[in-house]
Short mmCIF file of N, CA and C in Angstrom, two decimals:
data_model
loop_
_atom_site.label_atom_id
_atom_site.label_comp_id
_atom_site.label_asym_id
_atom_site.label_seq_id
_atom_site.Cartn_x
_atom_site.Cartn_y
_atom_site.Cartn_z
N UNK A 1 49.61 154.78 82.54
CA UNK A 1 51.01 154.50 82.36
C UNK A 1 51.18 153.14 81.66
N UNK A 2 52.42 152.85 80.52
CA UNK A 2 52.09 152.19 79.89
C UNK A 2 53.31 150.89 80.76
N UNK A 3 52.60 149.63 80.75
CA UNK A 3 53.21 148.81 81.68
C UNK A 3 54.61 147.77 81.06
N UNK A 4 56.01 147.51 81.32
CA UNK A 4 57.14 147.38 80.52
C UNK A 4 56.98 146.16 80.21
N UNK A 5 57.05 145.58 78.60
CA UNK A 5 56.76 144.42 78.39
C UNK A 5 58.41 143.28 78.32
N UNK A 6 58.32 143.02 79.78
CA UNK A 6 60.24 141.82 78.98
C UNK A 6 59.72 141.31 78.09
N UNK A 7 58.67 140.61 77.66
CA UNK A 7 58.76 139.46 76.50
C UNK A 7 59.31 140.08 75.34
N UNK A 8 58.51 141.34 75.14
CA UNK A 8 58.96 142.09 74.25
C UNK A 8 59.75 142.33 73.65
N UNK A 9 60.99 142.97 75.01
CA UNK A 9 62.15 143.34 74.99
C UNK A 9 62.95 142.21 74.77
N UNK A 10 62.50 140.88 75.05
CA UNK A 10 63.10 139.31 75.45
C UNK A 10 63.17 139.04 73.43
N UNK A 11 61.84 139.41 73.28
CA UNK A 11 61.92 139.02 71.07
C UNK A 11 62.88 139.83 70.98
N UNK A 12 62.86 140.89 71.12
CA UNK A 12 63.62 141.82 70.24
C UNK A 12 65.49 141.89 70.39
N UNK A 13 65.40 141.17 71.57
CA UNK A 13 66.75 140.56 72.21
C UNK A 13 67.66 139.10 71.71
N UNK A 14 65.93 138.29 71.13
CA UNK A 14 66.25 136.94 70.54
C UNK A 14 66.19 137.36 68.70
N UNK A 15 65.69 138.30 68.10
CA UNK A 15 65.71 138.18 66.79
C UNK A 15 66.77 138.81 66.70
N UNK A 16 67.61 140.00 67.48
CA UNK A 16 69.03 140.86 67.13
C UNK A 16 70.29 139.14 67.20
N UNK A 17 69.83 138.49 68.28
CA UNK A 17 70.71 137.57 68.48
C UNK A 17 70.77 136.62 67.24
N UNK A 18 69.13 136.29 66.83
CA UNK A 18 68.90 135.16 65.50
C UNK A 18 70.12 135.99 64.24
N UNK A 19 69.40 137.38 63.76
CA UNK A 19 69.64 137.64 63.00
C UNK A 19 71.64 137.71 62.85
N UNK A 20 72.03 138.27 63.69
CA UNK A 20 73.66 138.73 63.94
C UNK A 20 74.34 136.88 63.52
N UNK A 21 73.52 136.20 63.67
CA UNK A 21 74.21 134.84 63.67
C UNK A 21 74.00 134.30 62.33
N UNK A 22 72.90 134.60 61.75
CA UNK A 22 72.50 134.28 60.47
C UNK A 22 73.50 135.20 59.05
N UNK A 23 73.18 136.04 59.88
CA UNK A 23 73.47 136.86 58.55
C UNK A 23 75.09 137.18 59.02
N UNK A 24 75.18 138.00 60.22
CA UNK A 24 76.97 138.68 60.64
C UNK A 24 77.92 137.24 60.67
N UNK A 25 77.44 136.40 61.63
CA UNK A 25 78.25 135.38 62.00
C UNK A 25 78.51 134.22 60.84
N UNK A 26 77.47 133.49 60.56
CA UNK A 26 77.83 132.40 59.77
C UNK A 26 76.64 132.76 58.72
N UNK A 27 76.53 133.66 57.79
CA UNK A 27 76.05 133.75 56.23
C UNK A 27 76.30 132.39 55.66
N UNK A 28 75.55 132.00 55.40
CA UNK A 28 75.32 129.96 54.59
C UNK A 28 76.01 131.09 53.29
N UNK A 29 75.15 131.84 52.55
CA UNK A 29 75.01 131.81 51.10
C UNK A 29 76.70 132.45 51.06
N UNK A 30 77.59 132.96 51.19
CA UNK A 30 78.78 133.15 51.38
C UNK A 30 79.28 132.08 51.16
N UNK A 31 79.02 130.94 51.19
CA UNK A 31 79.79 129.58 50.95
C UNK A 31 79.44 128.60 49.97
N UNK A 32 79.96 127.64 49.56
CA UNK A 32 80.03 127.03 48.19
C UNK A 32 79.84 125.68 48.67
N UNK A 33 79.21 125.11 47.38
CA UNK A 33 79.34 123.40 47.21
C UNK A 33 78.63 123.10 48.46
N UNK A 34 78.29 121.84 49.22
CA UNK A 34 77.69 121.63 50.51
C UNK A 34 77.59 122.31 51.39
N UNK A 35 78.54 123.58 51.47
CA UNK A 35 78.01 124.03 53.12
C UNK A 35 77.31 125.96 52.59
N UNK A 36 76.93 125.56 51.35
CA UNK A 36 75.81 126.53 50.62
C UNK A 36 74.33 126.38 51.01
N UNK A 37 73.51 127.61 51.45
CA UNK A 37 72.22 127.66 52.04
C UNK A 37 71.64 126.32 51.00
N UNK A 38 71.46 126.03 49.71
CA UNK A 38 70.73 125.75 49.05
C UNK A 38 71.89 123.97 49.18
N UNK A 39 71.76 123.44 50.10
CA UNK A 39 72.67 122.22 49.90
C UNK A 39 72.07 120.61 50.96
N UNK A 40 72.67 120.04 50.46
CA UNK A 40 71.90 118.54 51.30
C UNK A 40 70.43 118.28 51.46
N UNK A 41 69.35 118.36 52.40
CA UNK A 41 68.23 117.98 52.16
C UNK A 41 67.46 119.27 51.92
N UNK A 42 68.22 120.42 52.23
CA UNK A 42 67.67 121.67 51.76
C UNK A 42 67.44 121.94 50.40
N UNK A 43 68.08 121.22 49.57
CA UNK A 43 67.94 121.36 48.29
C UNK A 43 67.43 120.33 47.25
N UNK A 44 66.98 119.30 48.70
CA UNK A 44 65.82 118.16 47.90
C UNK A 44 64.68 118.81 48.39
N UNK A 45 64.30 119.54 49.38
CA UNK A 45 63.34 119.92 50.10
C UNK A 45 62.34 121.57 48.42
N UNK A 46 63.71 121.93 48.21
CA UNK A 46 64.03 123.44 47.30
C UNK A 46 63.74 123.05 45.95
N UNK A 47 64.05 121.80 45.91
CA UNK A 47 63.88 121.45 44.04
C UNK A 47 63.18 121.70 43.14
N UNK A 48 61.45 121.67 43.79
CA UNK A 48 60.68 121.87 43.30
C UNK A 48 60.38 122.88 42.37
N UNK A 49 60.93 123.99 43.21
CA UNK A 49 60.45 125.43 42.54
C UNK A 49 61.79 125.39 41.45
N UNK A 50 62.83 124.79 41.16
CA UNK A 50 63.29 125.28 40.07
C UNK A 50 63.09 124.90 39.05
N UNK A 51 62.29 123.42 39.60
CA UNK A 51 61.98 122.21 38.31
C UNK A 51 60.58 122.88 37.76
N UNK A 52 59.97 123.25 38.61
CA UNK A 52 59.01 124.09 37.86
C UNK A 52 58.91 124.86 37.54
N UNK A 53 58.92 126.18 37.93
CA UNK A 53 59.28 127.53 37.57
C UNK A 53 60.02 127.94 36.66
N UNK A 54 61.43 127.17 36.50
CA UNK A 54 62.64 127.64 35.62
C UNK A 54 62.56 126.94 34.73
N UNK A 55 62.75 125.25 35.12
CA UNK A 55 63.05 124.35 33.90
C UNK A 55 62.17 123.65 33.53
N UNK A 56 60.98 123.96 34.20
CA UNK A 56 59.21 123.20 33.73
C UNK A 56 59.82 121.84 33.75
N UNK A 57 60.33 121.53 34.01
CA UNK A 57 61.05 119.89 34.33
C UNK A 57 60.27 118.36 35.65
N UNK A 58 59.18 118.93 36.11
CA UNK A 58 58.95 118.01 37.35
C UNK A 58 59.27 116.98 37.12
N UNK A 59 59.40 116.16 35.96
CA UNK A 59 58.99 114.67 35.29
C UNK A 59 60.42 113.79 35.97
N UNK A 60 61.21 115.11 34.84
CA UNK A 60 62.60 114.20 34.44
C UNK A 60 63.69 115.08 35.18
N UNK A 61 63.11 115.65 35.86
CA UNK A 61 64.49 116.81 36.56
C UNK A 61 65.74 116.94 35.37
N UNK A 62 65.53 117.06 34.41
CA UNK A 62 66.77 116.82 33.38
C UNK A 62 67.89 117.92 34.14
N UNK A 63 67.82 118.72 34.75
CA UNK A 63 68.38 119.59 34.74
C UNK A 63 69.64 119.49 36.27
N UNK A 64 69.07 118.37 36.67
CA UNK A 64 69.59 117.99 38.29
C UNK A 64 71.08 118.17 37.95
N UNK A 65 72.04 117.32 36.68
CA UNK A 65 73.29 116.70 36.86
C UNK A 65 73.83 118.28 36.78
N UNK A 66 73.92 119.02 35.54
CA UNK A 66 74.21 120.44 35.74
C UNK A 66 73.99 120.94 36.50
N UNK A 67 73.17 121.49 37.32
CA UNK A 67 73.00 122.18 38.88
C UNK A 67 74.43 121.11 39.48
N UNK A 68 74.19 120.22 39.76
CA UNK A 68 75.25 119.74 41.02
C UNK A 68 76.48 119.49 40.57
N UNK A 69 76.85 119.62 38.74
CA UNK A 69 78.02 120.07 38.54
C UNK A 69 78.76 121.53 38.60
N UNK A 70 77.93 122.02 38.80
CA UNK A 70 77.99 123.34 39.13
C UNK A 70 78.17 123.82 40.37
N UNK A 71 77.31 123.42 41.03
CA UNK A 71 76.96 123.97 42.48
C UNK A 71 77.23 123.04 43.60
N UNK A 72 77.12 121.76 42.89
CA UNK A 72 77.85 120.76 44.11
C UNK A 72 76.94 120.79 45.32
N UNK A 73 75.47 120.58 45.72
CA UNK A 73 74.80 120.99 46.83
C UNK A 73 75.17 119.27 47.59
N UNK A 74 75.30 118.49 47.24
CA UNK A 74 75.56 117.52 47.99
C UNK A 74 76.39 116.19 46.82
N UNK A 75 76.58 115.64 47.66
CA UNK A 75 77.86 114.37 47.33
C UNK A 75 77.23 113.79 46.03
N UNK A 76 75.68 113.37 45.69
CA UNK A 76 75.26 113.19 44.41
C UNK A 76 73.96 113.65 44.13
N UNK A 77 73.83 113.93 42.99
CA UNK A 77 72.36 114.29 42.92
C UNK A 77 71.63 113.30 42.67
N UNK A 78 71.19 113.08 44.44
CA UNK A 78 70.02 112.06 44.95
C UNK A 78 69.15 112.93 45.06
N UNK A 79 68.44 113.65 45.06
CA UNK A 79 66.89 114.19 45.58
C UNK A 79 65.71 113.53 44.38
N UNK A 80 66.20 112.74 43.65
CA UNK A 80 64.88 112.67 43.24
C UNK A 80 65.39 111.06 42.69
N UNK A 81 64.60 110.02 42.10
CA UNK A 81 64.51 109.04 41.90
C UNK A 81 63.57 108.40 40.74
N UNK A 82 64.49 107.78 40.24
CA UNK A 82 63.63 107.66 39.14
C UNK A 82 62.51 106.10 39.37
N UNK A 83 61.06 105.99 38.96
CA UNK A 83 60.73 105.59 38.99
C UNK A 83 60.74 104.27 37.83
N UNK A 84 59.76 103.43 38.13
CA UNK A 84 59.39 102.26 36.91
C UNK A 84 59.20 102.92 35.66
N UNK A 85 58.06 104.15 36.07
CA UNK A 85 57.39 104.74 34.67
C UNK A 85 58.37 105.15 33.70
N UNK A 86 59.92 105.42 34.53
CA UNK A 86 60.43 106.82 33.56
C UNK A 86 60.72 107.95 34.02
N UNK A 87 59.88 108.45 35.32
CA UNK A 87 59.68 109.53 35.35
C UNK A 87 60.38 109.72 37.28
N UNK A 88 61.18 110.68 37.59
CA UNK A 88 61.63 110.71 38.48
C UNK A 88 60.25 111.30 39.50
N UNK A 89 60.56 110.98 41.04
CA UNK A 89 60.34 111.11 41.99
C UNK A 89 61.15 111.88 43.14
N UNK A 90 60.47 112.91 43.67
CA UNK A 90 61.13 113.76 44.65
C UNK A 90 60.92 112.71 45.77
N UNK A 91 62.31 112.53 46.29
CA UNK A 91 62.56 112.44 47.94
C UNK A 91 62.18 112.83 48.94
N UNK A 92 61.71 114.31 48.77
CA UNK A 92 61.54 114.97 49.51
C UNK A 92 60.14 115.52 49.22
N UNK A 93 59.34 115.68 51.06
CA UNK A 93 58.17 116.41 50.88
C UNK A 93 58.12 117.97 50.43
N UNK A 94 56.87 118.84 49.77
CA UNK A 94 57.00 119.84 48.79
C UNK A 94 56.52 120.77 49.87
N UNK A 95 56.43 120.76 51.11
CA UNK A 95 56.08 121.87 52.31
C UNK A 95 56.95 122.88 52.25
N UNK A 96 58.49 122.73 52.66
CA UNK A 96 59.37 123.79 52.44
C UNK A 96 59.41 124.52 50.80
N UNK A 97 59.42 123.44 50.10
CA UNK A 97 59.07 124.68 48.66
C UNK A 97 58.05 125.76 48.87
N UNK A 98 56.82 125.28 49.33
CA UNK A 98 55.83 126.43 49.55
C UNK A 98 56.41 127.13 50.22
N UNK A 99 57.05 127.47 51.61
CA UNK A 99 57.36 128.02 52.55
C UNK A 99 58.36 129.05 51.26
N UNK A 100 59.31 128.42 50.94
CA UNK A 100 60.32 129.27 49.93
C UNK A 100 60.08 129.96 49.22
N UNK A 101 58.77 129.60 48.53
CA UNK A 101 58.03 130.29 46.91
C UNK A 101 58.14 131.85 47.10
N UNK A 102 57.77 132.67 48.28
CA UNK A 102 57.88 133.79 47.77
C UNK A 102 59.61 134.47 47.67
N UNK A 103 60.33 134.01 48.63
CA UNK A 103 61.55 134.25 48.32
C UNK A 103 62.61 133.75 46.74
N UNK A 104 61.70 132.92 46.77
CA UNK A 104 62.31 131.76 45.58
C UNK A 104 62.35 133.23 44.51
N UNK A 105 60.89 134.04 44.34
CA UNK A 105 60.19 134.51 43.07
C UNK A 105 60.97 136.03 43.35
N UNK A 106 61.32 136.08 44.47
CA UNK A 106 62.08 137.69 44.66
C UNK A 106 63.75 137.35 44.00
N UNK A 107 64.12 136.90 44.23
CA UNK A 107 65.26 136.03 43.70
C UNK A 107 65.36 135.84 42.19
N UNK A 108 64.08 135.17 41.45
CA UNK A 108 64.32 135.20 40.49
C UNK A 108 64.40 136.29 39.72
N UNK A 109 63.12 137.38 40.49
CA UNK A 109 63.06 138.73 39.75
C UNK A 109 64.36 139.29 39.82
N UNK A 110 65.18 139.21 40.87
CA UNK A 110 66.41 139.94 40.89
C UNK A 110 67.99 139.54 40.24
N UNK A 111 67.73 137.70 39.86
CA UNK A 111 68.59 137.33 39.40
C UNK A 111 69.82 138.30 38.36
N UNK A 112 68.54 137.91 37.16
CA UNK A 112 69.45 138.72 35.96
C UNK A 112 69.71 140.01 35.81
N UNK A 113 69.00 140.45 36.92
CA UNK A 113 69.87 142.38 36.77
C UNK A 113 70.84 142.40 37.64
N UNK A 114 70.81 141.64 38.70
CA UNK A 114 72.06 141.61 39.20
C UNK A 114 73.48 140.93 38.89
N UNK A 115 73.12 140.04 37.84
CA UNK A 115 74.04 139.75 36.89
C UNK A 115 74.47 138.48 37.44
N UNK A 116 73.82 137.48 37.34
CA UNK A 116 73.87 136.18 37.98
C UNK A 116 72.94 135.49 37.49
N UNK A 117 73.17 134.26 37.22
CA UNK A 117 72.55 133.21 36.28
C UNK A 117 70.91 133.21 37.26
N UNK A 118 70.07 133.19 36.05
CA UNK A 118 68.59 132.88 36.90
C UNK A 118 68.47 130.89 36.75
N UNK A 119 69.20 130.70 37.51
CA UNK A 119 68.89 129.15 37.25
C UNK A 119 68.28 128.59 38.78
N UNK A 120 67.99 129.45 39.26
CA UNK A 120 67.91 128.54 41.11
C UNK A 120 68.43 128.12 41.89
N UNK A 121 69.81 128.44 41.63
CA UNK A 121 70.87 128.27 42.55
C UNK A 121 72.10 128.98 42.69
N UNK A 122 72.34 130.39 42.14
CA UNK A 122 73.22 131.66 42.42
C UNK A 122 72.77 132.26 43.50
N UNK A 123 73.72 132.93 43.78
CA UNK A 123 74.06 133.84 44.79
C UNK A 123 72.59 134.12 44.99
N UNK A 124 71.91 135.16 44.27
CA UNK A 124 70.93 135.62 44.58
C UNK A 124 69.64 134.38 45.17
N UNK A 125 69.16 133.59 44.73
CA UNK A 125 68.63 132.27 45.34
C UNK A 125 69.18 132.07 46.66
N UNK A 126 69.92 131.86 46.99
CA UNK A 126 70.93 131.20 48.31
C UNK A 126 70.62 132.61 49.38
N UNK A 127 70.69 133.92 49.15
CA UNK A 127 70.66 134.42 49.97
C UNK A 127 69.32 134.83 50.29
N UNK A 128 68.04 134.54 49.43
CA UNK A 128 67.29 135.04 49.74
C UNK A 128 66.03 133.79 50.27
N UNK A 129 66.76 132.60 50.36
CA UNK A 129 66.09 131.48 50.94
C UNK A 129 66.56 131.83 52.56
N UNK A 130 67.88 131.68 52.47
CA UNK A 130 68.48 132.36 53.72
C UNK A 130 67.61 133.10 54.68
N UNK A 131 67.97 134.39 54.02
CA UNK A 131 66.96 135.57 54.27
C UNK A 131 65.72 135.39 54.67
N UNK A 132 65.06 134.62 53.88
CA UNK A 132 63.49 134.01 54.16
C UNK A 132 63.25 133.23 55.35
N UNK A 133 64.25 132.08 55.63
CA UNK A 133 64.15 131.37 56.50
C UNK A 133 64.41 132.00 58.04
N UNK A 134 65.39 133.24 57.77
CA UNK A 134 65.29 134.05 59.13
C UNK A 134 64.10 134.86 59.84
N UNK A 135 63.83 135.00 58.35
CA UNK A 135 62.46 136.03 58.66
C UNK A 135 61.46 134.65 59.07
N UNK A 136 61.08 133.37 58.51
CA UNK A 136 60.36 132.78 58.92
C UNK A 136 60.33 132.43 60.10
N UNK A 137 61.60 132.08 60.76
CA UNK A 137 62.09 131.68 62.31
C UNK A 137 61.51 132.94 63.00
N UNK A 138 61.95 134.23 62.57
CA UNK A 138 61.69 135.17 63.43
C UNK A 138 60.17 135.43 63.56
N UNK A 139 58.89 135.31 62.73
CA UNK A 139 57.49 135.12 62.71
C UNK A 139 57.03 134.12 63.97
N UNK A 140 57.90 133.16 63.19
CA UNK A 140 57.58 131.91 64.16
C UNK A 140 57.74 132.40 66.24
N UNK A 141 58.75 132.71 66.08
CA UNK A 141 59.30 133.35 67.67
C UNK A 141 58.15 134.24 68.22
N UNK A 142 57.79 135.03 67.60
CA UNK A 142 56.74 136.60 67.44
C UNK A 142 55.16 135.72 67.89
N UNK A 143 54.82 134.85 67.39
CA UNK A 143 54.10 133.83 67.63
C UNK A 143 53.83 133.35 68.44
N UNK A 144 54.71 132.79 68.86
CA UNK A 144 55.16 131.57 70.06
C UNK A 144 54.92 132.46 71.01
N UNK A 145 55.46 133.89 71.07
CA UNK A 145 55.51 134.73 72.62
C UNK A 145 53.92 135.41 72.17
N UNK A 146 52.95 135.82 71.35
CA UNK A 146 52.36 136.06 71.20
C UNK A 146 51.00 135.20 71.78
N UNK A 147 51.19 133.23 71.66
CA UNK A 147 50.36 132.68 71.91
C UNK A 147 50.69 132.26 73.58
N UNK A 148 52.18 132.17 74.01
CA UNK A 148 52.13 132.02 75.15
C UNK A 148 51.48 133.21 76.17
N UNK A 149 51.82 134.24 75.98
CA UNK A 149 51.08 135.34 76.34
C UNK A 149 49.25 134.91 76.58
N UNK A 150 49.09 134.27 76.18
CA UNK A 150 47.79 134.04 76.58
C UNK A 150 47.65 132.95 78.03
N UNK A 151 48.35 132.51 77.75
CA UNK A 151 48.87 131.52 79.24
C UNK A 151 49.41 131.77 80.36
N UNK A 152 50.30 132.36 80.02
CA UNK A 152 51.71 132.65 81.02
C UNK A 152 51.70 133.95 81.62
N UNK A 153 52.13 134.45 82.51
CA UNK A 153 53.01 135.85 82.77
C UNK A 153 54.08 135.67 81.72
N UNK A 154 54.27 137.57 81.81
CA UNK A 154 55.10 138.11 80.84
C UNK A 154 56.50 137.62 80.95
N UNK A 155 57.00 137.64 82.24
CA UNK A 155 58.28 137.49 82.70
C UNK A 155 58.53 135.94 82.69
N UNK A 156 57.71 135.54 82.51
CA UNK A 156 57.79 133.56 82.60
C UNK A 156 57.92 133.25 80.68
N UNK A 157 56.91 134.07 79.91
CA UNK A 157 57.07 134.16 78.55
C UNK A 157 58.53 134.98 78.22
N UNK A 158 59.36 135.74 78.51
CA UNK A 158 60.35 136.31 78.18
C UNK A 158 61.51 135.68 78.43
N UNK A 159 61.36 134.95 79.50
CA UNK A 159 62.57 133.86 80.07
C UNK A 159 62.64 132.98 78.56
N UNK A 160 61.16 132.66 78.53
CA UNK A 160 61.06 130.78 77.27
C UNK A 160 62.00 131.41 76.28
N UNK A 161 61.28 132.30 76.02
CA UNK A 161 61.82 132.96 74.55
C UNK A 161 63.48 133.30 74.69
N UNK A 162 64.07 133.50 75.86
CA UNK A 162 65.81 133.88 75.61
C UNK A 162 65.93 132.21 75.86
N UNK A 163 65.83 131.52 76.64
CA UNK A 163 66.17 130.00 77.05
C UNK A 163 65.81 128.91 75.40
N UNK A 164 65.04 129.38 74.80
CA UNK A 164 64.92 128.83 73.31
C UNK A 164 65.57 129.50 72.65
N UNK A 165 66.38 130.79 72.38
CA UNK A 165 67.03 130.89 71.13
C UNK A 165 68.50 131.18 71.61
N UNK A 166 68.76 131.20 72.90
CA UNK A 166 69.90 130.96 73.31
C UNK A 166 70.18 129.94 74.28
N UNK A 167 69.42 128.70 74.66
CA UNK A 167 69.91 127.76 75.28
C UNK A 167 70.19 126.48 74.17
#
């Protein structure tokens, strides 16, 4: 007989809850200018992949003032700094770009057929960093009850897991 797992039931209770909030409740990419998925340190964190990928730009970010006349992700376009040499400097560490890259590249593929600028910061970008970052949280969770499980009882692991994504 197969024995009832709460933790289980406890993930699958915390990712319906993650997801309904992400996506039903408060959708970032639905919204504009700063309170857009792709905005404030999220989008010094994000820069990378457009400066490279799109506008082969790492140096001189030439492309920063247009994006944030456009898109407005925060009050100025600070994420990067220009150095002595000439040549600007990211603010921000390039960890979350990796984390983004494959969503970044689904995004781009889908940009222009869906009829939205492929520049790294339309609709399609915003929702699928979004998107990514839920799915990453939700790995992460799957994990966490996966490695506590090696420690804990089930019912002591199923509690953590609702008391972390709903306390």
């Amino acid at each position: 007989m197969m024995q009832f797992r709460h933790s289980l039931v406890s993930f699958w209770v915390c990712a319906l809850v993650v997801l309904t909030v992400g996506i039903g409740y408060y959708p970032k990419w639905n919204k504009e200018w700063t309170e857009a998925t792709l905005s404030w340190d999220v989008s010094g964190y994000y820069l990378y992949l457009p400066a490279l990928f799109i506008y082969k730009d790492i140096k001189q970010v030439g492309f920063r003032e247009e994006i944030h006349e456009k898109y407005r992700p925060s009050d100025a376009p600070n994420q990067a700094f220009k150095h002595r040499s000439g040549n600007y400097v990211m603010k921000y560490a390039c960890g979350l770009a990796v984390q983004y890259l494959p969503f970044f590249g689904i995004a781009h593929a889908l940009a222009p057929a869906l009829g939205y600028p492929a520049d790294g910061f339309s609709r399609p970008y915003q929702m699928a960093i979004g998107l990514g970052s839920l799915l990453v949280a939700l790995l992460g969770l799957w994990l966490l009850r996966r490695n506590l499980l090696q420690y804990f009882g089930d019912r002591a692991v199923a509690i953590t897991l609702l008391l972390l994504v709903l306390g």
